[in-house]
Short mmCIF file of C-alpha atoms in Angstrom, two decimals:
data_model
loop_
_atom_site.label_atom_id
_atom_site.label_comp_id
_atom_site.label_asym_id
_atom_site.label_seq_id
_atom_site.Cartn_x
_atom_site.Cartn_y
_atom_site.Cartn_z
CA MET A 1 9.07 80.13 4.67
CA ILE A 2 8.87 83.90 4.87
CA LEU A 3 9.25 85.56 8.29
CA PHE A 4 7.17 88.75 8.32
CA MET A 5 8.40 91.96 9.97
CA ASP A 6 5.66 93.75 11.89
CA ASN A 7 4.69 97.24 10.73
CA LYS A 8 6.26 98.93 13.76
CA ALA A 9 9.65 97.26 13.23
CA PHE A 10 9.55 98.11 9.52
CA ALA A 11 8.58 101.71 10.30
CA ASN A 12 11.57 101.95 12.67
CA ARG A 13 13.97 100.65 9.98
CA ILE A 14 12.62 103.07 7.39
CA SER A 15 12.82 105.93 9.92
CA GLU A 16 16.47 105.09 10.67
CA LEU A 17 17.22 104.89 6.95
CA GLU A 18 15.57 108.26 6.31
CA ALA A 19 17.58 109.79 9.18
CA SER A 20 20.79 108.40 7.67
CA ILE A 21 19.85 109.83 4.27
CA GLN A 22 19.15 113.24 5.85
CA GLU A 23 22.46 113.09 7.71
CA LYS A 24 24.31 112.33 4.48
CA GLN A 25 22.64 115.22 2.70
CA GLU A 26 23.61 117.58 5.53
CA ALA A 27 27.20 116.28 5.40
CA ILE A 28 27.32 116.99 1.64
CA ASP A 29 25.94 120.52 2.20
CA ALA A 30 28.53 121.11 4.95
CA ALA A 31 31.35 119.96 2.64
CA GLU A 32 30.12 122.33 -0.06
CA ASP A 33 30.15 125.16 2.49
CA GLU A 34 33.75 124.23 3.38
CA LYS A 35 34.72 124.59 -0.28
CA ASP A 36 33.11 128.04 -0.44
CA ALA A 37 34.83 129.15 2.79
CA LEU A 38 38.29 128.10 1.59
CA SER A 39 38.58 130.78 -1.07
CA SER A 40 37.65 133.57 1.35
CA SER A 41 40.22 132.41 3.94
CA LEU A 42 43.25 132.79 1.67
CA SER A 43 45.64 135.71 2.17
CA ASP A 44 45.75 138.48 -0.44
CA VAL A 45 49.49 138.86 -0.95
CA GLU A 46 49.13 141.99 -3.09
CA ALA A 47 46.99 143.74 -0.47
CA ILE A 48 49.45 142.75 2.26
CA LYS A 49 52.42 144.06 0.28
CA ALA A 50 50.61 147.31 -0.48
CA GLU A 51 49.98 147.82 3.21
CA LEU A 52 53.58 146.98 4.12
CA GLU A 53 54.93 149.37 1.50
CA GLN A 54 53.77 152.29 3.64
CA SER A 55 55.99 151.22 6.56
CA LYS A 56 59.21 150.52 4.62
CA ALA A 57 60.66 153.92 5.51
CA ASP A 58 61.00 152.68 9.10
CA LEU A 59 62.71 149.26 9.04
CA THR A 60 61.77 148.45 12.65
CA SER A 61 58.10 149.17 12.00
CA TYR A 62 58.23 147.27 8.70
CA VAL A 63 59.76 144.16 10.29
CA ALA A 64 57.24 144.12 13.14
CA GLN A 65 54.28 144.60 10.79
CA LEU A 66 55.52 141.93 8.37
CA ASP A 67 56.15 139.45 11.19
CA ALA A 68 52.59 139.99 12.39
CA GLN A 69 51.27 139.18 8.90
CA VAL A 70 53.54 136.13 8.69
CA ALA A 71 52.26 134.90 12.07
CA GLU A 72 48.66 135.13 10.78
CA ILE A 73 49.54 133.19 7.63
CA GLU A 74 51.42 130.54 9.64
CA ALA A 75 48.35 130.14 11.87
CA ASN A 76 46.20 129.76 8.76
CA ILE A 77 48.57 127.14 7.35
CA GLU A 78 48.46 125.27 10.66
CA SER A 79 44.64 125.40 10.60
CA LEU A 80 44.56 124.14 7.00
CA THR A 81 46.97 121.31 7.89
CA THR A 82 44.66 120.28 10.72
CA GLN A 83 41.68 120.41 8.34
CA ILE A 84 43.55 118.19 5.88
CA ALA A 85 44.17 115.54 8.54
CA GLU A 86 40.54 115.68 9.71
CA LYS A 87 39.22 115.49 6.14
CA GLU A 88 41.41 112.46 5.40
CA GLU A 89 39.89 110.72 8.45
CA GLU A 90 36.38 111.69 7.33
CA ILE A 91 37.05 110.26 3.86
CA GLU A 92 38.14 106.94 5.38
CA GLU A 93 34.96 106.86 7.49
CA THR A 94 32.81 107.63 4.43
CA LYS A 95 34.54 104.85 2.47
CA GLU A 96 33.66 102.40 5.26
CA GLU A 97 30.04 103.63 5.33
CA LEU A 98 29.84 103.27 1.54
CA ALA A 99 31.19 99.71 1.68
CA GLU A 100 28.61 98.76 4.35
CA ALA A 101 25.79 100.43 2.38
CA GLU A 102 26.79 98.65 -0.84
CA ALA A 103 26.82 95.34 1.06
CA ASP A 104 23.30 96.06 2.37
CA GLU A 105 22.17 97.01 -1.13
CA ALA A 106 23.54 93.76 -2.59
CA GLU A 107 21.91 91.69 0.19
CA GLN A 108 18.53 93.42 -0.27
CA TYR A 109 18.75 93.05 -4.04
CA GLU A 110 19.49 89.32 -3.71
CA ALA A 111 16.51 88.86 -1.37
CA MET A 112 14.20 90.67 -3.79
CA LYS A 113 15.52 88.68 -6.73
CA ASN A 114 14.84 85.42 -4.90
CA ARG A 115 11.36 86.59 -3.99
CA ILE A 116 10.54 87.51 -7.62
CA GLN A 117 11.85 84.15 -8.78
CA SER A 118 9.65 82.42 -6.23
CA LEU A 119 6.57 84.32 -7.45
CA TYR A 120 7.39 83.44 -11.06
CA GLU A 121 7.75 79.73 -10.21
CA GLN A 122 4.45 79.74 -8.31
CA GLY A 123 2.57 81.26 -11.26
CA ASP A 124 -0.18 83.87 -11.56
CA THR A 125 -2.91 81.56 -10.18
CA TYR A 126 -1.05 80.64 -6.97
CA TYR A 127 -3.02 82.98 -4.68
CA LEU A 128 -6.40 82.03 -6.26
CA GLU A 129 -5.64 78.35 -5.83
CA MET A 130 -4.63 78.97 -2.20
CA LEU A 131 -7.98 80.71 -1.46
CA ALA A 132 -9.98 78.09 -3.40
CA SER A 133 -8.46 75.31 -1.31
CA SER A 134 -9.82 76.81 1.93
CA GLY A 135 -11.68 74.23 4.03
CA SER A 136 -13.83 76.82 5.81
CA PHE A 137 -14.67 80.50 5.81
CA ALA A 138 -12.30 81.04 8.77
CA ASP A 139 -9.54 79.28 6.82
CA PHE A 140 -10.35 81.50 3.83
CA LEU A 141 -9.99 84.67 5.98
CA ASN A 142 -6.66 83.45 7.44
CA LYS A 143 -5.27 82.77 3.97
CA LEU A 144 -6.52 86.13 2.74
CA ASP A 145 -4.76 87.85 5.64
CA TYR A 146 -1.58 85.89 4.83
CA ILE A 147 -1.75 87.05 1.21
CA GLU A 148 -2.20 90.68 2.32
CA GLN A 149 0.83 90.41 4.67
CA LEU A 150 2.84 88.88 1.86
CA SER A 151 1.90 91.77 -0.42
CA LYS A 152 2.88 94.30 2.28
CA TYR A 153 6.15 92.45 2.83
CA ASP A 154 6.98 92.68 -0.89
CA ASN A 155 6.09 96.39 -0.91
CA ASN A 156 8.16 97.05 2.24
CA MET A 157 11.15 95.28 0.70
CA LEU A 158 10.89 97.53 -2.34
CA ILE A 159 10.59 100.70 -0.24
CA GLU A 160 13.61 99.72 1.87
CA TYR A 161 15.65 98.78 -1.19
CA GLN A 162 14.90 102.15 -2.81
CA GLY A 163 16.03 103.90 0.40
CA ILE A 164 19.27 101.92 0.51
CA VAL A 165 19.97 102.74 -3.16
CA GLU A 166 19.48 106.45 -2.38
CA TYR A 167 21.76 106.18 0.67
CA VAL A 168 24.49 104.48 -1.40
CA SER A 169 24.21 107.26 -3.98
CA LEU A 170 24.58 109.94 -1.28
CA CYS A 171 27.60 108.14 0.24
CA LYS A 172 29.26 108.23 -3.16
CA GLU A 173 28.38 111.89 -3.60
CA GLN A 174 29.70 112.73 -0.13
CA LEU A 175 32.94 110.86 -0.84
CA GLU A 176 33.37 112.81 -4.08
CA VAL A 177 32.70 116.20 -2.46
CA GLU A 178 34.96 115.43 0.51
CA GLN A 179 37.77 114.46 -1.88
CA GLU A 180 37.28 117.81 -3.66
CA VAL A 181 37.44 119.64 -0.32
CA LEU A 182 40.62 117.73 0.58
CA ASN A 183 42.28 118.60 -2.74
CA GLU A 184 41.29 122.26 -2.51
CA THR A 185 42.44 122.46 1.12
CA LYS A 186 45.84 121.08 0.12
CA GLU A 187 46.03 123.63 -2.70
CA ALA A 188 45.06 126.40 -0.26
CA ALA A 189 47.81 125.32 2.16
CA GLU A 190 50.35 125.32 -0.68
CA ALA A 191 49.18 128.77 -1.81
CA GLU A 192 49.51 130.15 1.72
CA GLN A 193 53.01 128.64 1.98
CA LEU A 194 54.01 130.48 -1.22
CA VAL A 195 52.64 133.75 0.19
CA LEU A 196 54.59 133.11 3.40
CA GLU A 197 57.83 132.48 1.53
CA ASP A 198 57.25 135.54 -0.67
CA LEU A 199 56.82 137.86 2.33
CA ILE A 200 59.83 136.41 4.17
CA SER A 201 61.92 136.84 1.01
CA ASP A 202 60.81 140.48 0.77
CA LYS A 203 61.83 141.07 4.37
CA GLN A 204 65.25 139.49 3.83
CA GLU A 205 65.85 141.64 0.74
CA GLU A 206 64.79 144.79 2.59
CA ILE A 207 67.13 144.13 5.54
CA LEU A 208 70.06 143.20 3.27
CA ALA A 209 69.50 146.25 1.08
CA TYR A 210 69.48 148.46 4.16
CA GLU A 211 72.68 146.93 5.52
CA ALA A 212 74.38 147.06 2.10
CA ASP A 213 73.75 150.78 1.59
CA ILE A 214 77.34 152.01 1.89
CA SER A 215 76.21 155.60 1.47
CA GLN A 216 74.56 155.30 4.86
CA LYS A 217 77.42 153.42 6.50
CA GLU A 218 77.43 155.50 9.67
CA VAL A 219 73.62 155.29 9.96
CA VAL A 220 73.67 151.53 9.52
CA ILE A 221 76.42 151.09 12.13
CA ALA A 222 74.58 153.34 14.57
CA ALA A 223 71.32 151.47 13.91
CA TYR A 224 73.02 148.11 14.58
CA GLU A 225 74.51 149.38 17.83
CA GLU A 226 71.15 150.84 18.81
CA GLU A 227 69.49 147.51 18.05
CA ILE A 228 71.90 145.59 20.30
CA ALA A 229 71.54 148.20 23.01
CA ALA A 230 67.75 147.92 22.86
CA GLN A 231 67.95 144.12 23.10
CA THR A 232 70.33 144.36 26.05
CA ALA A 233 68.10 146.89 27.79
CA ILE A 234 65.13 144.54 27.60
CA ILE A 235 67.21 141.60 28.86
CA GLU A 236 68.69 143.67 31.71
CA GLU A 237 65.23 144.85 32.72
CA LEU A 238 64.02 141.26 32.88
CA GLU A 239 67.10 140.24 34.90
CA ALA A 240 66.45 143.09 37.33
CA SER A 241 62.83 142.03 37.65
CA VAL A 242 63.86 138.47 38.45
CA ALA A 243 66.45 139.65 40.99
CA ALA A 244 63.88 141.83 42.74
CA ASP A 245 61.13 139.23 42.87
CA ARG A 246 63.07 135.96 42.83
CA GLU A 247 61.91 134.90 46.29
CA SER A 248 58.22 135.51 45.55
CA LEU A 249 58.39 134.24 41.95
CA TRP A 250 60.01 130.82 42.17
CA GLY A 251 62.53 130.86 44.98
CA GLU A 252 66.31 130.94 44.84
CA ARG A 253 67.65 128.74 42.04
CA VAL A 254 71.21 127.46 41.91
CA TYR A 255 72.87 126.34 38.69
CA ASN A 256 74.61 123.05 39.45
CA GLY A 257 77.24 123.26 36.71
CA GLY A 258 75.70 120.68 34.37
CA LEU A 259 76.43 120.67 30.66
CA PHE A 260 73.87 122.36 28.36
CA CYS A 261 72.20 120.28 25.65
CA TRP A 262 72.40 121.45 22.04
CA PRO A 263 69.35 123.71 21.62
CA ALA A 264 68.90 123.04 17.88
CA PRO A 265 69.14 119.24 17.70
CA SER A 266 70.20 117.51 14.46
CA TYR A 267 71.49 120.81 13.03
CA THR A 268 75.02 121.76 13.95
CA ARG A 269 76.13 124.32 11.36
CA ILE A 270 77.20 127.60 12.96
CA SER A 271 76.32 130.47 10.60
CA ASP A 272 77.70 133.12 12.95
CA ASP A 273 79.78 132.65 16.09
CA TYR A 274 79.93 134.54 19.39
CA GLY A 275 82.23 137.55 19.73
CA TYR A 276 83.66 140.30 17.54
CA ARG A 277 83.55 139.79 13.76
CA GLN A 278 84.22 141.85 10.65
CA HIS A 279 81.11 143.05 8.85
CA PRO A 280 81.51 141.79 5.23
CA ILE A 281 80.17 145.02 3.67
CA LEU A 282 80.69 147.83 6.16
CA ASN A 283 84.22 146.68 7.04
CA VAL A 284 83.82 147.41 10.75
CA GLN A 285 84.17 145.27 13.89
CA GLN A 286 80.83 144.32 15.43
CA PHE A 287 80.06 142.30 18.53
CA HIS A 288 77.78 139.28 18.12
CA THR A 289 76.07 138.44 21.41
CA GLY A 290 75.46 134.76 20.74
CA VAL A 291 75.83 131.78 18.44
CA ASP A 292 73.68 131.53 15.30
CA MET A 293 72.65 127.94 14.57
CA ALA A 294 71.36 127.47 11.03
CA ALA A 295 68.30 125.19 10.89
CA PRO A 296 65.17 124.85 8.75
CA GLY A 297 62.07 126.76 9.77
CA GLY A 298 59.74 124.88 12.08
CA THR A 299 62.39 122.58 13.57
CA PRO A 300 62.48 122.26 17.39
CA ILE A 301 64.27 124.64 19.75
CA LEU A 302 65.05 122.99 23.09
CA ALA A 303 65.71 124.43 26.54
CA ALA A 304 69.48 124.10 27.02
CA TYR A 305 69.06 123.36 30.74
CA ASP A 306 66.54 123.17 33.59
CA GLY A 307 65.06 126.52 34.56
CA VAL A 308 62.11 128.88 34.62
CA VAL A 309 60.88 130.90 31.66
CA VAL A 310 61.41 134.58 32.45
CA GLN A 311 59.86 135.82 29.20
CA ALA A 312 58.36 134.44 25.99
CA ALA A 313 57.33 137.31 23.74
CA TYR A 314 57.86 139.24 20.49
CA ASN A 315 60.29 142.08 19.84
CA SER A 316 60.91 143.73 16.45
CA SER A 317 64.65 143.08 16.77
CA MET A 318 64.77 139.67 18.55
CA GLY A 319 61.57 138.43 16.96
CA ASN A 320 59.82 135.74 18.97
CA TYR A 321 62.19 134.99 21.84
CA VAL A 322 62.41 133.00 25.06
CA MET A 323 64.55 133.84 28.10
CA ILE A 324 65.19 131.18 30.77
CA ASP A 325 66.57 131.62 34.29
CA HIS A 326 68.82 128.72 35.31
CA GLY A 327 69.74 130.12 38.72
CA SER A 328 72.96 131.67 40.02
CA GLU A 329 72.31 134.67 37.67
CA LEU A 330 72.78 132.46 34.62
CA TYR A 331 70.32 132.94 31.74
CA THR A 332 69.88 131.62 28.20
CA ILE A 333 68.09 133.50 25.40
CA TYR A 334 66.63 132.01 22.20
CA MET A 335 65.80 134.49 19.41
CA HIS A 336 64.02 134.68 16.02
CA ALA A 337 61.67 131.76 16.71
CA GLN A 338 58.79 130.99 14.42
CA LYS A 339 56.46 129.80 17.19
CA LEU A 340 56.67 129.98 20.98
CA MET A 341 55.53 126.93 22.96
CA VAL A 342 56.03 128.17 26.54
CA SER A 343 54.89 131.12 28.64
CA ALA A 344 56.52 133.26 31.33
CA GLY A 345 56.63 131.50 34.69
CA GLU A 346 56.72 127.96 33.30
CA GLU A 347 59.23 125.46 34.67
CA VAL A 348 61.17 123.76 31.86
CA SER A 349 63.55 120.82 31.76
CA ARG A 350 66.80 120.32 29.89
CA GLY A 351 65.92 119.16 26.36
CA GLU A 352 62.25 120.22 26.52
CA GLN A 353 60.91 121.90 23.37
CA ILE A 354 60.20 125.57 23.97
CA ALA A 355 59.82 126.96 20.41
CA THR A 356 60.42 126.32 16.72
CA VAL A 357 63.16 127.80 14.50
CA GLY A 358 62.12 130.81 12.44
CA THR A 359 63.26 134.10 10.98
CA THR A 360 61.20 136.66 12.92
CA GLY A 361 62.64 140.05 13.91
CA ARG A 362 65.85 141.41 12.33
CA SER A 363 66.72 138.15 10.63
CA THR A 364 67.52 137.27 7.03
CA GLY A 365 67.08 133.51 7.23
CA ASN A 366 65.88 130.66 9.44
CA HIS A 367 68.20 130.19 12.38
CA LEU A 368 68.39 130.18 16.18
CA HIS A 369 70.35 132.98 17.83
CA PHE A 370 71.42 131.45 21.15
CA SER A 371 72.86 133.71 23.88
CA VAL A 372 74.10 133.08 27.40
CA ARG A 373 74.31 135.75 30.11
CA LEU A 374 76.05 135.51 33.48
CA ASN A 375 75.99 138.18 36.19
CA GLY A 376 74.51 140.73 33.82
CA SER A 377 76.87 140.25 30.85
CA TYR A 378 76.95 138.19 27.67
CA VAL A 379 79.38 135.29 27.84
CA SER A 380 80.47 132.70 25.31
CA PRO A 381 77.99 129.79 25.07
CA TRP A 382 80.96 127.48 24.46
CA GLY A 383 81.77 127.64 28.15
CA TYR A 384 78.52 125.79 28.84
CA ILE A 385 77.83 123.69 25.79
CA GLU A 386 79.97 121.33 23.79
CA LYS A 387 80.73 122.46 20.27
CA PRO A 388 79.36 119.81 17.88
#
């Protein structure tokens, strides 16, 4: 026995199917637009280098300008990485929609096949025989109406089946386009990473070439001393600001003598220690204000101890840096970060992530420069943190 669907219910199903088809077509168009937008979002490394070339005469200006370009590219890579994750989720959803649509298609096809088989078994004269067997004119009209409904039912099944077939086709097309977008987004992220590494390599070579220029030994030494003096001036200014406004900012803090945690977890190689050291090229004694902890770019930098962020900003020498007040005029400073994750005025806890390792500022490789200051002077970090 065939259960008929009224015209309104059928119209609703067809309307929903048409809306789904329209939605799929719009999703395909949107994915195509994403593909077109990808190429225009990539960095032009040659144009960037040409622009940077003009500032090479002034190393400080060059470093600051290059770091700004690197920050833009890193943000683009982060955006592309997010897009990759989102696209992978969309592909999984489309796969599920395709599987459901194919199941509907198979079910509808089976129903139509059974209906055609039934018509074949009944023969061409079935409807005429049904009408001829009518006992009255009213019975004849009822059977005629039944035959008309049956014909509409068969036609509706065909219309719905054709819609489902189209929807399945669009699901497959969407899946294919989304996979293309995913592949191209991954390629774009890899291309941006190569641009990033190229620019960082150029900066390292420029700094090393400057420091290795023996003919300008006195200039290089003076520039280094000027750089440290400029860093110290900024830090002292921040310390003075905290001292003046401590009560109104966050109240009097007291360092309780607790042991600092290692600010670059899982990486314990010291590439440069605190104190005076011999410059390998210039053959002069230079004072290193902190401990350099070698670590891959992007790895976490942690707050060594509880405190309040005094500053989180960029400087052409220190790069992206964070300064934390631990109370009792004790401060820690974290330099050359890739990305800052805190802002001035934030309360932080021992072991909380505040940044990621990078090579911004006057740096020739990924590392954390970690300094400790007490009562307005640099002190050895080893007095507060266990050497690994």
